[in-house]
Amino acid sequence: MKTALRISVILLAAAALTGCAGDDDDSSYDATHYNDVPIQWIRGEYTPNAGGYVDPVDVPNTVADEIHTNTASRDRVSAESTVYLRYDDDIVAVTKQPRGSLIEIQDYRSGYSRWQHHLRTSSWPDPVNQSFRGGGPGSGK
């Protein structure tokens, strides 16, 4: 009888621990994980065009604030008439247009290469440098 009781206690404890494993409370927050670009929200909020998405009214700072408010970016850099938002493995560039703003989304490596003249003075790592790790899943990190 004692063996059956022990087995029951072990099974109940295992079930309780398994039930807690999926909780997303603050104590299990992974500080190295940042958000992905809110592409679905951007698609629903802004007008698609050949170069990305357009907000026909708002200036880049306002659009970048809207995107960041929806899904927090890892970092932000402003240069000339463009605001760059860094996400896990992507960069969102919001550029001033004659009317409104153009929103472009590129993977980190391509975006950094494209906009490096603005980003190389920031704290963002150069993906060509071996210290860049990206933020997505995978081994070898």
CSV table of C-alpha atoms in Angstrom, one decimal:
chain,number,residue,atom,x,y,z
A,1,MET,CA,0.0,0.0,0.0
A,2,LYS,CA,2.9,2.4,0.8
A,3,THR,CA,4.2,1.9,-2.8
A,4,ALA,CA,0.9,2.8,-4.4
A,5,LEU,CA,0.7,5.9,-2.2
A,6,ARG,CA,4.3,6.9,-3.2
A,7,ILE,CA,3.5,6.4,-6.9
A,8,SER,CA,0.4,8.5,-6.6
A,9,VAL,CA,2.3,11.3,-4.9
A,10,ILE,CA,5.0,11.2,-7.5
A,11,LEU,CA,2.4,11.3,-10.4
A,12,LEU,CA,0.5,14.2,-8.8
A,13,ALA,CA,3.8,16.2,-8.3
A,14,ALA,CA,4.8,15.5,-11.9
A,15,ALA,CA,1.4,16.6,-13.1
A,16,ALA,CA,1.6,19.8,-11.1
A,17,LEU,CA,5.1,20.6,-12.4
A,18,THR,CA,4.0,20.0,-16.0
A,19,GLY,CA,1.0,22.3,-15.6
A,20,CYS,CA,3.3,25.1,-14.5
A,21,ALA,CA,5.9,24.7,-17.2
A,22,GLY,CA,3.9,26.7,-19.8
A,23,ASP,CA,3.2,29.7,-17.6
A,24,ASP,CA,4.5,33.0,-19.0
A,25,ASP,CA,4.9,34.9,-15.7
A,26,ASP,CA,7.6,37.4,-15.1
A,27,SER,CA,9.8,35.0,-13.2
A,28,SER,CA,10.3,32.9,-16.3
A,29,TYR,CA,10.9,35.8,-18.7
A,30,ASP,CA,13.9,35.3,-21.0
A,31,ALA,CA,15.7,38.7,-21.2
A,32,THR,CA,17.5,37.6,-24.3
A,33,HIS,CA,14.3,37.1,-26.3
A,34,TYR,CA,12.8,40.1,-28.1
A,35,ASN,CA,9.8,40.4,-30.2
A,36,ASP,CA,9.3,39.6,-33.9
A,37,VAL,CA,8.1,42.3,-36.3
A,38,PRO,CA,4.3,42.7,-36.0
A,39,ILE,CA,3.9,41.9,-39.7
A,40,GLN,CA,0.2,40.9,-39.4
A,41,TRP,CA,-0.6,44.1,-37.6
A,42,ILE,CA,1.3,46.3,-40.0
A,43,ARG,CA,-0.5,44.6,-43.0
A,44,GLY,CA,-3.8,45.4,-41.3
A,45,GLU,CA,-2.9,49.0,-40.3
A,46,TYR,CA,-1.1,50.4,-43.3
A,47,THR,CA,-1.6,50.4,-47.1
A,48,PRO,CA,0.6,47.9,-49.0
A,49,ASN,CA,2.7,49.2,-51.9
A,50,ALA,CA,5.6,47.9,-54.0
A,51,GLY,CA,8.2,49.1,-51.6
A,52,GLY,CA,6.5,48.0,-48.4
A,53,TYR,CA,3.6,49.7,-46.6
A,54,VAL,CA,2.5,53.4,-46.6
A,55,ASP,CA,0.9,55.6,-44.0
A,56,PRO,CA,-0.4,58.5,-46.1
A,57,VAL,CA,-0.6,60.9,-43.2
A,58,ASP,CA,1.8,60.4,-40.3
A,59,VAL,CA,5.5,61.3,-40.1
A,60,PRO,CA,8.1,58.6,-39.4
A,61,ASN,CA,8.4,59.2,-35.6
A,62,THR,CA,4.6,58.8,-35.2
A,63,VAL,CA,4.5,55.6,-37.3
A,64,ALA,CA,7.5,54.1,-35.5
A,65,ASP,CA,5.8,54.9,-32.2
A,66,GLU,CA,2.6,53.2,-33.4
A,67,ILE,CA,4.5,50.1,-34.4
A,68,HIS,CA,6.6,50.0,-31.2
A,69,THR,CA,3.5,50.5,-29.1
A,70,ASN,CA,1.8,47.5,-30.8
A,71,THR,CA,4.9,45.3,-30.4
A,72,ALA,CA,8.0,46.6,-28.6
A,73,SER,CA,11.2,46.8,-30.6
A,74,ARG,CA,14.6,45.9,-29.2
A,75,ASP,CA,16.1,49.3,-30.1
A,76,ARG,CA,15.5,52.4,-32.1
A,77,VAL,CA,17.8,54.6,-34.2
A,78,SER,CA,16.8,57.9,-36.0
A,79,ALA,CA,18.9,59.2,-38.9
A,80,GLU,CA,18.0,62.0,-41.2
A,81,SER,CA,14.3,61.4,-42.2
A,82,THR,CA,14.2,57.7,-41.3
A,83,VAL,CA,13.5,55.8,-38.0
A,84,TYR,CA,14.9,52.3,-37.7
A,85,LEU,CA,13.3,49.7,-35.3
A,86,ARG,CA,15.3,46.6,-34.4
A,87,TYR,CA,13.4,43.4,-33.8
A,88,ASP,CA,14.6,39.8,-33.2
A,89,ASP,CA,15.9,39.1,-36.7
A,90,ASP,CA,14.5,42.1,-38.6
A,91,ILE,CA,14.7,45.8,-39.1
A,92,VAL,CA,11.8,48.1,-39.8
A,93,ALA,CA,12.7,51.3,-41.5
A,94,VAL,CA,10.1,54.2,-41.5
A,95,THR,CA,11.0,56.8,-44.1
A,96,LYS,CA,9.5,60.3,-44.7
A,97,GLN,CA,7.7,60.6,-48.0
A,98,PRO,CA,6.2,63.7,-49.6
A,99,ARG,CA,3.0,62.6,-48.0
A,100,GLY,CA,3.2,60.4,-45.0
A,101,SER,CA,5.7,57.6,-44.4
A,102,LEU,CA,7.0,54.4,-46.1
A,103,ILE,CA,7.4,51.3,-43.9
A,104,GLU,CA,10.0,48.7,-45.1
A,105,ILE,CA,10.7,45.4,-43.4
A,106,GLN,CA,14.0,43.6,-44.0
A,107,ASP,CA,15.8,40.7,-42.3
A,108,TYR,CA,18.5,42.0,-40.0
A,109,ARG,CA,21.5,41.0,-42.3
A,110,SER,CA,20.0,42.6,-45.5
A,111,GLY,CA,18.7,45.6,-43.7
A,112,TYR,CA,21.9,46.3,-41.9
A,113,SER,CA,23.8,46.0,-45.1
A,114,ARG,CA,21.4,48.3,-46.9
A,115,TRP,CA,21.3,51.0,-44.1
A,116,GLN,CA,24.7,50.5,-42.6
A,117,HIS,CA,25.7,54.1,-43.2
A,118,HIS,CA,23.1,55.1,-40.6
A,119,LEU,CA,23.4,52.0,-38.3
A,120,ARG,CA,27.1,51.5,-38.0
A,121,THR,CA,27.4,54.4,-35.5
A,122,SER,CA,24.7,52.8,-33.3
A,123,SER,CA,25.2,50.0,-30.8
A,124,TRP,CA,23.6,47.5,-33.3
A,125,PRO,CA,26.1,44.7,-34.1
A,126,ASP,CA,27.3,44.3,-37.7
A,127,PRO,CA,26.1,40.9,-38.9
A,128,VAL,CA,29.3,40.4,-40.8
A,129,ASN,CA,31.2,40.5,-37.5
A,130,GLN,CA,31.2,37.1,-35.6
A,131,SER,CA,29.7,38.7,-32.5
A,132,PHE,CA,26.3,39.0,-34.1
A,133,ARG,CA,24.0,36.2,-33.0
A,134,GLY,CA,20.6,37.2,-34.3
A,135,GLY,CA,17.6,36.5,-32.1
A,136,GLY,CA,15.8,33.6,-33.6
A,137,PRO,CA,15.9,29.9,-32.8
A,138,GLY,CA,18.8,27.6,-33.7
A,139,SER,CA,21.8,25.9,-32.4
A,140,GLY,CA,25.3,27.2,-32.2
A,141,LYS,CA,24.5,30.3,-30.2
